[in-house]
């Protein structure tokens, strides 16, 4: 950045330069146009404070690719390969040209998002369509040829860019070729791009399949092979399960074998894409121009693909796939030990690793299309492509730094130099943690409903403590990030299991008290955290200090009872009797001990099937539960999105970081106590609806308060945070009361997953202030309003008994 500013500064005297900030504010930027006449950076001044928007464009584009993979994969298996391919051509061309003529940065990013969606369709559908039209002998050749078109396109790109050095005309030049593709795929030219005969037969359209096969035989001069083939014969080729059945991504998880296939292929695509793009974004140039560098990196892929063509039939797909990835890993491993001052050697090994990873990419396209059945092939490839687009990488800084240690003795920033180009890793750490929380919510929710609340809570205590302590003694950033992921994964079990266990052990009268105490534990923990951090200024010992109370929780677990509701709902009446008698004795209700018998408990909850195990799929099996899951999931997303959006966006009162943290934690106490007094007076639903609307009001007010009035804006935001905390506290109690016992923990796990999705997206919404300064506030306000509207559709639970089974929920709720 220093070199960029200096190169773009005007010299006003010997050794004197007018710096970039002055140029920006007074006369605008002056750019070097010797290489490019116009770029995105020069069009919208994406430099200095706006430099991150360059990466935002790429992120938005690949987000479009991710979603496009899922959408076009589904459409292709539903409506056919040919129509969907034509649609993807049209979408890409339309939005590609629209992006070239965008006159605003926001419009450009939206156009690039939809361009990515369309391109994903072209990529995955062409592969499947080609593989489904060739025999076993020629599948490898077709797959390699399809892969080579990417490499040849990348080789031609620097040549085109060399002559077309304006970004708008460059987009037009590279997009215009799609007109030729659309001509070939047009309806009048069915011979050129036929529909997949395999898809037609699998979907019971044997007459159309016979038509295309006749054309294929004619083109290849094999008419004699069609003499004995008619629609009736084709109908027997594939036994169609149901001609009217439509397949979706849910079918990938319906059977154990397909579930395993989806899990393993998804991991392979994720790991491969992470490796490929990680190498691509980290290797340097050879000291030559950008055009030649691009040419070299693209040309090096060709020998790897030719290698795949030669060896894949000799050693098989699996060995070729794994061998190429091992070789790529070896190149990356060798680069760890090569000094950074040997730039060309490191770049050579990086390029070699890129070559092997590209060979693996070629193989995985062929391998994946062969593994999935025809009726789900495009869904499978769409899902795998979606997983691949999550691969990202960051570039390390090369210089050391000197840090101000007056406030903190040591932080992860000073430990691993998370500044300059690495500053994104600070936010990545939080994102990784919350991704762990997301998946942990789903996992521990399932385990708790499957094996019980008590044993799952102990598992989350022990694993959470072990991973947290281990993260405190991490020796590398990667190690720390991985351990924080698993820490978040396990901690979420403590949160959701303890909340449900508490609610299931109290009566209607005391549910609200339990709910507010459970919610206040978070608030007091946040408040005390500032005090602990004031005295413990080293990040390693701070993690150890805040983790150590879990040891006390593990000790007290010995006296913690299993949920009697869960035991009864799962037919374990003898154990339920034991815990209920202990409860009666502790509460001096000895007369109740003689009334508690296994036979009487068996009448409380008539379970549908005592040996049945429940999963997240049960949330979708009937209309009422589907509607409940949809509404509570959306509500949790909106509440968490608004809460963390406000938390990340409010500034201090000019106080130090400790007092600011203390203030933000303390403001939640009156909000949650207010909710406590209102829950039984007006009900859960009005409290959560009112809280969300008041959050929206605070956000809306801040849109109109001038930024110069920073203290006023902060006060209004903190009041909004208080209302949001009230909504959060209400929501935990409200949701746990809505779901039946047999699915309560699954429901809470799913809701927590949706909430963490909102948390993960909240920091990215704050980046929208580059488009319009108040846009983040508008988005958060809309989310709060949506949450309030959704909350108003839920059933009131005040003074109602908790539902125990799905049947009871359907009958009374």
mmCIF file of C-alpha atoms in Angstrom, residues 291-521:
data_model
loop_
_atom_site.group_PDB
_atom_site.id
_atom_site.type_symbol
_atom_site.label_atom_id
_atom_site.label_comp_id
_atom_site.label_asym_id
_atom_site.label_seq_id
_atom_site.Cartn_x
_atom_site.Cartn_y
_atom_site.Cartn_z
ATOM 1 C CA UNK A 291 0.243 -11.008 -18.560
ATOM 2 C CA UNK A 292 3.179 -13.424 -18.793
ATOM 3 C CA UNK A 293 2.709 -14.482 -15.161
ATOM 4 C CA UNK A 294 -0.934 -15.353 -15.860
ATOM 5 C CA UNK A 295 0.130 -17.252 -18.979
ATOM 6 C CA UNK A 296 2.716 -19.328 -17.060
ATOM 7 C CA UNK A 297 0.310 -20.233 -14.248
ATOM 8 C CA UNK A 298 -2.310 -21.348 -16.773
ATOM 9 C CA UNK A 299 0.042 -23.220 -19.139
ATOM 10 C CA UNK A 300 1.494 -25.274 -16.285
ATOM 11 C CA UNK A 301 -1.897 -26.969 -15.845
ATOM 12 C CA UNK A 302 -1.808 -28.628 -19.277
ATOM 13 C CA UNK A 303 0.893 -31.280 -18.546
ATOM 14 C CA UNK A 304 -0.950 -32.310 -15.352
ATOM 15 C CA UNK A 305 -4.172 -32.859 -17.280
ATOM 16 C CA UNK A 306 -2.414 -34.838 -19.979
ATOM 17 C CA UNK A 307 -0.845 -36.883 -17.182
ATOM 18 C CA UNK A 308 -4.333 -37.628 -15.851
ATOM 19 C CA UNK A 309 -5.411 -38.778 -19.326
ATOM 20 C CA UNK A 310 -2.543 -41.261 -19.430
ATOM 21 C CA UNK A 311 -2.595 -42.705 -15.901
ATOM 22 C CA UNK A 312 -6.252 -42.573 -14.814
ATOM 23 C CA UNK A 313 -7.186 -45.673 -16.814
ATOM 24 C CA UNK A 314 -4.064 -47.501 -15.656
ATOM 25 C CA UNK A 315 -4.246 -46.915 -11.903
ATOM 26 C CA UNK A 316 -7.903 -45.909 -11.491
ATOM 27 C CA UNK A 317 -9.716 -42.742 -10.444
ATOM 28 C CA UNK A 318 -9.223 -43.199 -6.726
ATOM 29 C CA UNK A 319 -5.435 -43.646 -6.815
ATOM 30 C CA UNK A 320 -5.000 -40.851 -9.360
ATOM 31 C CA UNK A 321 -7.112 -38.509 -7.227
ATOM 32 C CA UNK A 322 -5.341 -39.250 -3.951
ATOM 33 C CA UNK A 323 -1.885 -39.392 -5.562
ATOM 34 C CA UNK A 324 -2.258 -35.940 -7.126
ATOM 35 C CA UNK A 325 -3.406 -34.465 -3.794
ATOM 36 C CA UNK A 326 -0.511 -36.103 -1.938
ATOM 37 C CA UNK A 327 1.934 -34.610 -4.445
ATOM 38 C CA UNK A 328 0.336 -31.166 -4.057
ATOM 39 C CA UNK A 329 0.614 -31.542 -0.286
ATOM 40 C CA UNK A 330 4.273 -32.564 -0.626
ATOM 41 C CA UNK A 331 5.040 -29.406 -2.645
ATOM 42 C CA UNK A 332 3.369 -27.233 0.002
ATOM 43 C CA UNK A 333 5.242 -29.103 2.758
ATOM 44 C CA UNK A 334 8.624 -28.595 1.029
ATOM 45 C CA UNK A 335 7.894 -24.867 0.710
ATOM 46 C CA UNK A 336 7.663 -24.624 4.503
ATOM 47 C CA UNK A 337 11.414 -25.275 4.740
ATOM 48 C CA UNK A 338 12.542 -23.126 1.793
ATOM 49 C CA UNK A 339 13.705 -19.666 2.975
ATOM 50 C CA UNK A 340 11.467 -16.787 1.899
ATOM 51 C CA UNK A 341 14.360 -14.964 0.299
ATOM 52 C CA UNK A 342 14.574 -17.733 -2.334
ATOM 53 C CA UNK A 343 11.464 -16.398 -4.093
ATOM 54 C CA UNK A 344 11.903 -18.147 -7.458
ATOM 55 C CA UNK A 345 12.449 -21.595 -5.851
ATOM 56 C CA UNK A 346 9.381 -21.158 -3.643
ATOM 57 C CA UNK A 347 7.329 -19.979 -6.617
ATOM 58 C CA UNK A 348 8.473 -22.962 -8.689
ATOM 59 C CA UNK A 349 7.342 -25.420 -5.993
ATOM 60 C CA UNK A 350 4.101 -23.454 -5.575
ATOM 61 C CA UNK A 351 3.432 -23.645 -9.299
ATOM 62 C CA UNK A 352 4.260 -27.381 -9.253
ATOM 63 C CA UNK A 353 1.782 -27.880 -6.394
ATOM 64 C CA UNK A 354 -0.802 -25.935 -8.393
ATOM 65 C CA UNK A 355 -0.195 -28.271 -11.318
ATOM 66 C CA UNK A 356 -0.866 -31.379 -9.215
ATOM 67 C CA UNK A 357 -3.942 -29.846 -7.561
ATOM 68 C CA UNK A 358 -5.347 -28.952 -10.983
ATOM 69 C CA UNK A 359 -4.770 -32.557 -12.090
ATOM 70 C CA UNK A 360 -6.708 -33.658 -9.033
ATOM 71 C CA UNK A 361 -9.490 -31.232 -9.962
ATOM 72 C CA UNK A 362 -9.699 -32.815 -13.418
ATOM 73 C CA UNK A 363 -9.977 -36.267 -11.891
ATOM 74 C CA UNK A 364 -12.557 -35.321 -9.254
ATOM 75 C CA UNK A 365 -15.002 -33.945 -11.865
ATOM 76 C CA UNK A 366 -14.940 -37.276 -13.692
ATOM 77 C CA UNK A 367 -14.903 -39.348 -10.499
ATOM 78 C CA UNK A 368 -17.866 -37.535 -8.915
ATOM 79 C CA UNK A 369 -20.121 -37.704 -11.980
ATOM 80 C CA UNK A 370 -19.504 -41.447 -12.166
ATOM 81 C CA UNK A 371 -20.278 -42.038 -8.478
ATOM 82 C CA UNK A 372 -23.760 -40.464 -8.260
ATOM 83 C CA UNK A 373 -26.846 -42.108 -9.828
ATOM 84 C CA UNK A 374 -28.364 -40.380 -12.867
ATOM 85 C CA UNK A 375 -31.471 -39.160 -11.019
ATOM 86 C CA UNK A 376 -29.249 -37.384 -8.472
ATOM 87 C CA UNK A 377 -26.084 -36.800 -10.488
ATOM 88 C CA UNK A 378 -26.614 -33.088 -11.033
ATOM 89 C CA UNK A 379 -27.776 -32.532 -7.459
ATOM 90 C CA UNK A 380 -24.673 -34.365 -6.252
ATOM 91 C CA UNK A 381 -22.312 -32.368 -8.446
ATOM 92 C CA UNK A 382 -24.069 -29.121 -7.482
ATOM 93 C CA UNK A 383 -23.629 -29.929 -3.791
ATOM 94 C CA UNK A 384 -19.947 -30.814 -4.321
ATOM 95 C CA UNK A 385 -19.364 -27.606 -6.276
ATOM 96 C CA UNK A 386 -21.026 -25.681 -3.442
ATOM 97 C CA UNK A 387 -18.600 -27.263 -0.967
ATOM 98 C CA UNK A 388 -15.638 -26.443 -3.205
ATOM 99 C CA UNK A 389 -16.420 -22.721 -3.263
ATOM 100 C CA UNK A 390 -15.868 -22.438 0.479
ATOM 101 C CA UNK A 391 -12.099 -22.866 0.016
ATOM 102 C CA UNK A 392 -10.301 -19.631 0.890
ATOM 103 C CA UNK A 393 -6.759 -18.579 1.744
ATOM 104 C CA UNK A 394 -4.878 -15.634 3.233
ATOM 105 C CA UNK A 395 -1.407 -14.248 2.524
ATOM 106 C CA UNK A 396 1.144 -13.746 5.333
ATOM 107 C CA UNK A 397 3.035 -10.526 6.011
ATOM 108 C CA UNK A 398 6.772 -10.706 5.502
ATOM 109 C CA UNK A 399 7.974 -8.047 7.968
ATOM 110 C CA UNK A 400 8.106 -7.985 11.727
ATOM 111 C CA UNK A 401 6.099 -5.510 13.829
ATOM 112 C CA UNK A 402 6.493 -3.539 17.052
ATOM 113 C CA UNK A 403 3.381 -3.498 19.262
ATOM 114 C CA UNK A 404 2.022 -1.247 21.992
ATOM 115 C CA UNK A 405 1.928 -3.469 25.103
ATOM 116 C CA UNK A 406 0.614 -0.860 27.553
ATOM 117 C CA UNK A 407 -2.928 -2.319 27.592
ATOM 118 C CA UNK A 408 -2.275 -5.970 26.766
ATOM 119 C CA UNK A 409 0.951 -7.822 27.401
ATOM 120 C CA UNK A 410 0.213 -10.247 24.568
ATOM 121 C CA UNK A 411 -2.619 -10.860 22.090
ATOM 122 C CA UNK A 412 -3.057 -13.232 19.162
ATOM 123 C CA UNK A 413 -2.405 -10.217 16.911
ATOM 124 C CA UNK A 414 1.044 -9.662 18.403
ATOM 125 C CA UNK A 415 1.666 -13.405 18.664
ATOM 126 C CA UNK A 416 1.266 -14.117 14.949
ATOM 127 C CA UNK A 417 1.513 -10.634 13.358
ATOM 128 C CA UNK A 418 -2.171 -10.475 12.349
ATOM 129 C CA UNK A 419 -1.775 -7.050 10.764
ATOM 130 C CA UNK A 420 -1.340 -5.661 7.255
ATOM 131 C CA UNK A 421 -2.417 -8.350 4.774
ATOM 132 C CA UNK A 422 -3.034 -10.734 7.693
ATOM 133 C CA UNK A 423 -5.456 -8.476 9.555
ATOM 134 C CA UNK A 424 -8.377 -10.451 8.110
ATOM 135 C CA UNK A 425 -7.309 -13.415 10.233
ATOM 136 C CA UNK A 426 -8.510 -11.603 13.356
ATOM 137 C CA UNK A 427 -12.074 -11.675 12.055
ATOM 138 C CA UNK A 428 -11.480 -15.119 10.588
ATOM 139 C CA UNK A 429 -10.743 -16.416 14.110
ATOM 140 C CA UNK A 430 -14.153 -15.240 15.335
ATOM 141 C CA UNK A 431 -15.828 -16.589 12.207
ATOM 142 C CA UNK A 432 -14.149 -19.990 12.621
ATOM 143 C CA UNK A 433 -15.230 -20.091 16.262
ATOM 144 C CA UNK A 434 -18.858 -19.351 15.378
ATOM 145 C CA UNK A 435 -18.812 -21.870 12.532
ATOM 146 C CA UNK A 436 -17.814 -24.397 15.202
ATOM 147 C CA UNK A 437 -20.719 -23.175 17.340
ATOM 148 C CA UNK A 438 -23.079 -23.628 14.359
ATOM 149 C CA UNK A 439 -22.135 -27.238 13.731
ATOM 150 C CA UNK A 440 -21.841 -28.005 17.435
ATOM 151 C CA UNK A 441 -25.425 -26.857 17.939
ATOM 152 C CA UNK A 442 -26.649 -29.392 15.401
ATOM 153 C CA UNK A 443 -24.441 -32.194 16.723
ATOM 154 C CA UNK A 444 -25.105 -31.781 20.449
ATOM 155 C CA UNK A 445 -28.800 -31.209 19.800
ATOM 156 C CA UNK A 446 -28.962 -34.602 18.079
ATOM 157 C CA UNK A 447 -26.831 -36.341 20.725
ATOM 158 C CA UNK A 448 -28.901 -34.900 23.572
ATOM 159 C CA UNK A 449 -32.199 -36.155 22.130
ATOM 160 C CA UNK A 450 -30.573 -39.481 21.277
ATOM 161 C CA UNK A 451 -28.558 -40.319 24.427
ATOM 162 C CA UNK A 452 -29.944 -37.957 27.065
ATOM 163 C CA UNK A 453 -29.244 -34.481 28.420
ATOM 164 C CA UNK A 454 -26.927 -35.441 31.275
ATOM 165 C CA UNK A 455 -24.286 -37.490 29.475
ATOM 166 C CA UNK A 456 -24.232 -35.045 26.538
ATOM 167 C CA UNK A 457 -23.703 -32.133 28.927
ATOM 168 C CA UNK A 458 -20.717 -33.905 30.499
ATOM 169 C CA UNK A 459 -19.283 -34.576 27.053
ATOM 170 C CA UNK A 460 -19.577 -30.884 26.147
ATOM 171 C CA UNK A 461 -18.001 -29.833 29.486
ATOM 172 C CA UNK A 462 -14.969 -32.094 29.105
ATOM 173 C CA UNK A 463 -14.367 -31.596 25.376
ATOM 174 C CA UNK A 464 -14.939 -27.829 25.578
ATOM 175 C CA UNK A 465 -12.452 -27.471 28.423
ATOM 176 C CA UNK A 466 -9.798 -29.657 26.755
ATOM 177 C CA UNK A 467 -9.945 -27.827 23.415
ATOM 178 C CA UNK A 468 -9.982 -24.398 25.100
ATOM 179 C CA UNK A 469 -6.909 -25.186 27.243
ATOM 180 C CA UNK A 470 -5.168 -26.679 24.207
ATOM 181 C CA UNK A 471 -5.889 -23.501 22.189
ATOM 182 C CA UNK A 472 -4.186 -21.442 24.914
ATOM 183 C CA UNK A 473 -0.930 -23.289 24.215
ATOM 184 C CA UNK A 474 -1.118 -23.245 20.416
ATOM 185 C CA UNK A 475 2.202 -22.788 18.653
ATOM 186 C CA UNK A 476 0.832 -21.732 15.240
ATOM 187 C CA UNK A 477 -2.137 -19.726 14.024
ATOM 188 C CA UNK A 478 -3.542 -22.721 12.111
ATOM 189 C CA UNK A 479 -3.402 -24.844 15.245
ATOM 190 C CA UNK A 480 -5.121 -22.075 17.223
ATOM 191 C CA UNK A 481 -7.867 -21.639 14.606
ATOM 192 C CA UNK A 482 -8.585 -25.394 14.474
ATOM 193 C CA UNK A 483 -8.737 -25.664 18.263
ATOM 194 C CA UNK A 484 -11.022 -22.595 18.495
ATOM 195 C CA UNK A 485 -13.341 -24.261 15.983
ATOM 196 C CA UNK A 486 -13.642 -27.328 18.242
ATOM 197 C CA UNK A 487 -13.912 -25.132 21.336
ATOM 198 C CA UNK A 488 -16.921 -23.379 19.786
ATOM 199 C CA UNK A 489 -18.227 -26.750 18.623
ATOM 200 C CA UNK A 490 -18.250 -28.072 22.208
ATOM 201 C CA UNK A 491 -19.238 -24.907 24.086
ATOM 202 C CA UNK A 492 -22.537 -24.701 22.223
ATOM 203 C CA UNK A 493 -23.457 -28.047 23.786
ATOM 204 C CA UNK A 494 -23.175 -26.467 27.229
ATOM 205 C CA UNK A 495 -25.418 -23.566 26.201
ATOM 206 C CA UNK A 496 -28.303 -25.435 24.580
ATOM 207 C CA UNK A 497 -28.296 -28.575 26.767
ATOM 208 C CA UNK A 498 -28.224 -26.664 30.074
ATOM 209 C CA UNK A 499 -31.087 -24.402 28.930
ATOM 210 C CA UNK A 500 -33.314 -27.346 27.985
ATOM 211 C CA UNK A 501 -32.381 -29.404 31.060
ATOM 212 C CA UNK A 502 -33.300 -26.502 33.353
ATOM 213 C CA UNK A 503 -36.672 -25.874 31.683
ATOM 214 C CA UNK A 504 -37.589 -29.583 31.710
ATOM 215 C CA UNK A 505 -37.047 -29.838 35.493
ATOM 216 C CA UNK A 506 -39.289 -26.967 36.622
ATOM 217 C CA UNK A 507 -43.044 -26.459 36.703
ATOM 218 C CA UNK A 508 -45.024 -23.853 34.789
ATOM 219 C CA UNK A 509 -44.833 -21.331 37.633
ATOM 220 C CA UNK A 510 -41.023 -21.306 37.812
ATOM 221 C CA UNK A 511 -40.138 -21.669 34.134
ATOM 222 C CA UNK A 512 -39.747 -17.921 33.650
ATOM 223 C CA UNK A 513 -37.475 -17.616 36.715
ATOM 224 C CA UNK A 514 -35.264 -20.418 35.415
ATOM 225 C CA UNK A 515 -35.212 -18.841 31.983
ATOM 226 C CA UNK A 516 -34.107 -15.415 33.209
ATOM 227 C CA UNK A 517 -31.459 -16.854 35.554
ATOM 228 C CA UNK A 518 -30.068 -18.915 32.700
ATOM 229 C CA UNK A 519 -30.000 -15.811 30.498
ATOM 230 C CA UNK A 520 -28.430 -13.625 33.207
ATOM 231 C CA UNK A 521 -25.546 -16.094 33.587
#
